[in-house]
XYZ file of C-alpha atoms in Angstrom:
191
model
C 220.481 -155.946 -18.781
C 220.410 -152.210 -19.492
C 217.980 -150.428 -21.775
C 220.754 -150.077 -24.350
C 221.201 -153.870 -24.472
C 217.765 -154.128 -26.071
C 218.151 -153.515 -29.844
C 214.744 -151.843 -30.101
C 215.514 -149.415 -27.268
C 218.983 -148.681 -28.620
C 217.581 -147.996 -32.095
C 214.883 -145.700 -30.675
C 217.454 -143.732 -28.631
C 219.792 -143.462 -31.589
C 216.954 -142.149 -33.756
C 216.044 -139.589 -31.064
C 219.650 -138.445 -30.751
C 220.007 -138.183 -34.519
C 216.738 -136.240 -34.834
C 217.931 -133.760 -32.195
C 221.358 -133.399 -33.841
C 219.768 -133.021 -37.285
C 217.400 -130.301 -36.021
C 220.330 -128.423 -34.475
C 222.416 -128.653 -37.670
C 219.501 -127.511 -39.821
C 218.901 -124.548 -37.505
C 222.571 -123.592 -37.083
C 224.091 -124.456 -40.466
C 221.128 -125.026 -42.831
C 222.260 -128.594 -43.489
C 221.164 -132.140 -42.807
C 223.902 -134.757 -42.603
C 223.924 -138.561 -42.780
C 224.019 -140.296 -39.410
C 227.787 -140.929 -39.338
C 228.617 -137.362 -40.347
C 226.203 -135.895 -37.791
C 228.103 -137.433 -34.884
C 231.644 -137.383 -36.251
C 234.110 -134.543 -35.634
C 235.915 -134.249 -38.995
C 238.676 -132.037 -37.571
C 239.381 -134.539 -34.784
C 239.552 -137.363 -37.347
C 242.073 -135.359 -39.382
C 244.174 -134.779 -36.245
C 244.117 -138.509 -35.448
C 245.285 -139.260 -39.006
C 248.195 -136.827 -38.610
C 246.885 -134.308 -41.157
C 247.973 -130.669 -40.940
C 246.523 -128.133 -38.505
C 242.960 -127.139 -39.353
C 242.476 -129.902 -41.944
C 239.224 -131.862 -41.953
C 238.244 -135.271 -43.250
C 234.666 -136.538 -43.366
C 233.502 -139.837 -41.893
C 232.553 -141.070 -45.393
C 236.101 -140.520 -46.717
C 238.130 -143.704 -47.221
C 241.766 -143.173 -46.186
C 244.340 -145.916 -46.663
C 248.076 -146.268 -47.047
C 250.579 -143.427 -46.745
C 248.451 -140.262 -46.939
C 249.999 -136.907 -46.022
C 247.802 -133.822 -45.922
C 248.861 -130.230 -45.248
C 247.172 -127.650 -43.062
C 243.862 -125.959 -43.674
C 242.562 -128.506 -46.192
C 238.858 -128.926 -46.763
C 237.685 -132.412 -47.670
C 234.075 -133.078 -48.654
C 232.064 -136.315 -48.246
C 232.521 -139.536 -50.235
C 236.202 -139.046 -51.096
C 238.834 -141.778 -51.604
C 242.366 -140.946 -50.466
C 244.488 -143.904 -51.630
C 248.019 -143.751 -50.296
C 249.002 -147.294 -51.355
C 251.850 -145.774 -53.361
C 251.918 -142.532 -51.282
C 249.561 -139.586 -51.581
C 250.662 -136.074 -50.658
C 248.259 -133.136 -50.612
C 249.650 -129.671 -49.904
C 248.110 -126.993 -47.687
C 244.935 -125.000 -48.316
C 243.453 -127.392 -50.870
C 239.745 -127.981 -51.434
C 238.881 -131.579 -52.293
C 235.232 -131.687 -53.463
C 232.561 -134.397 -53.042
C 233.217 -137.748 -54.658
C 236.877 -137.147 -55.577
C 239.038 -140.287 -55.927
C 242.814 -139.886 -55.654
C 244.538 -143.192 -56.507
C 248.202 -144.061 -56.040
C 247.748 -147.630 -57.264
C 245.853 -149.594 -59.889
C 245.234 -153.268 -60.571
C 245.179 -153.241 -64.382
C 248.313 -155.342 -65.002
C 247.494 -157.569 -62.034
C 244.073 -158.351 -63.544
C 245.359 -158.814 -67.106
C 248.069 -161.192 -65.890
C 245.638 -163.335 -63.941
C 247.127 -162.132 -60.684
C 250.709 -163.055 -61.632
C 251.992 -159.482 -61.657
C 251.766 -157.063 -58.714
C 249.575 -154.006 -58.417
C 251.140 -150.879 -59.932
C 251.940 -148.271 -57.297
C 253.033 -144.720 -58.069
C 253.002 -141.646 -55.836
C 250.459 -138.870 -56.366
C 251.079 -135.297 -55.260
C 248.874 -132.227 -55.195
C 250.520 -128.863 -54.565
C 249.386 -126.118 -52.210
C 246.248 -124.069 -52.836
C 244.508 -126.355 -55.348
C 240.824 -126.826 -56.059
C 239.765 -130.338 -57.119
C 236.155 -130.348 -58.428
C 233.439 -132.888 -57.711
C 233.754 -136.421 -59.082
C 237.366 -135.972 -60.248
C 239.525 -139.092 -60.556
C 243.309 -138.742 -60.385
C 245.334 -141.731 -61.610
C 248.439 -143.175 -59.986
C 251.688 -141.354 -60.688
C 250.161 -137.919 -61.342
C 251.587 -134.687 -59.961
C 249.377 -131.590 -59.810
C 251.256 -128.329 -59.260
C 250.385 -125.542 -56.831
C 247.399 -123.240 -57.384
C 245.659 -125.468 -59.931
C 241.976 -125.974 -60.691
C 240.679 -129.369 -61.826
C 237.149 -129.074 -63.241
C 234.376 -131.378 -62.064
C 234.061 -134.856 -63.613
C 237.621 -134.851 -64.965
C 239.979 -137.811 -65.257
C 243.551 -136.672 -64.619
C 246.112 -139.129 -65.989
C 248.993 -136.733 -66.708
C 250.924 -134.142 -64.715
C 249.461 -130.643 -64.358
C 251.836 -127.630 -64.225
C 251.345 -124.991 -61.496
C 248.608 -122.367 -61.970
C 246.824 -124.409 -64.653
C 243.119 -125.123 -65.120
C 242.377 -128.586 -66.522
C 239.161 -130.369 -67.384
C 237.759 -133.280 -69.351
C 238.290 -136.981 -69.822
C 241.194 -137.214 -70.108
C 241.900 -133.848 -68.519
C 243.654 -131.261 -70.680
C 244.589 -127.644 -70.186
C 241.602 -125.316 -70.553
C 243.024 -122.207 -68.919
C 245.335 -120.724 -66.336
C 245.246 -119.052 -62.952
C 246.534 -115.469 -63.060
C 247.081 -113.258 -60.035
C 246.187 -109.579 -59.803
C 248.202 -108.889 -56.671
C 246.954 -111.464 -54.173
C 243.638 -112.057 -55.981
C 243.439 -115.112 -58.258
C 241.645 -114.792 -61.589
C 240.684 -117.748 -63.773
C 241.361 -117.187 -67.463
C 240.140 -119.734 -69.970
C 241.747 -120.585 -73.309
C 239.859 -119.417 -76.411
C 237.974 -122.080 -78.298
C 237.576 -122.192 -82.080
């Protein structure tokens, strides 16, 4: 029997390793991560999932079904990427903490007592989009390129390119305008 076969010894060594990793991350990056994130390589996970070059996906992100992600994407912790009905995310997108992207729902299944199947509908997000924290995107939604979805929004309808949406349900609140290569967010006037 090795020292690692003893649960107490294994737990003590794991705690020591985590404490050392945590101290290094706090010193180097000014951050402290949960255990799984501290030891996981999010870029390697993205490569294993077939995501585009330079994409990352955190250990706490649930990925299932047919999920296709472009290059250079940044994914934050506690995200759901549901590809049951296919999920496509373009390149250079920022998916914030707690975002849920669903390509299926079980509403009709539940209402029918399980007699009808789950509804599946593809979701797509164009290149260069920012999806704010705690956003939920419903099955069948298409978000165009260079869009901003404000935090805590529920997106249940398509979003045209270069549009800013927010709310529950999400509605247009502005647009993305470019001065040369520099994006500028312009918000609609409110009464």
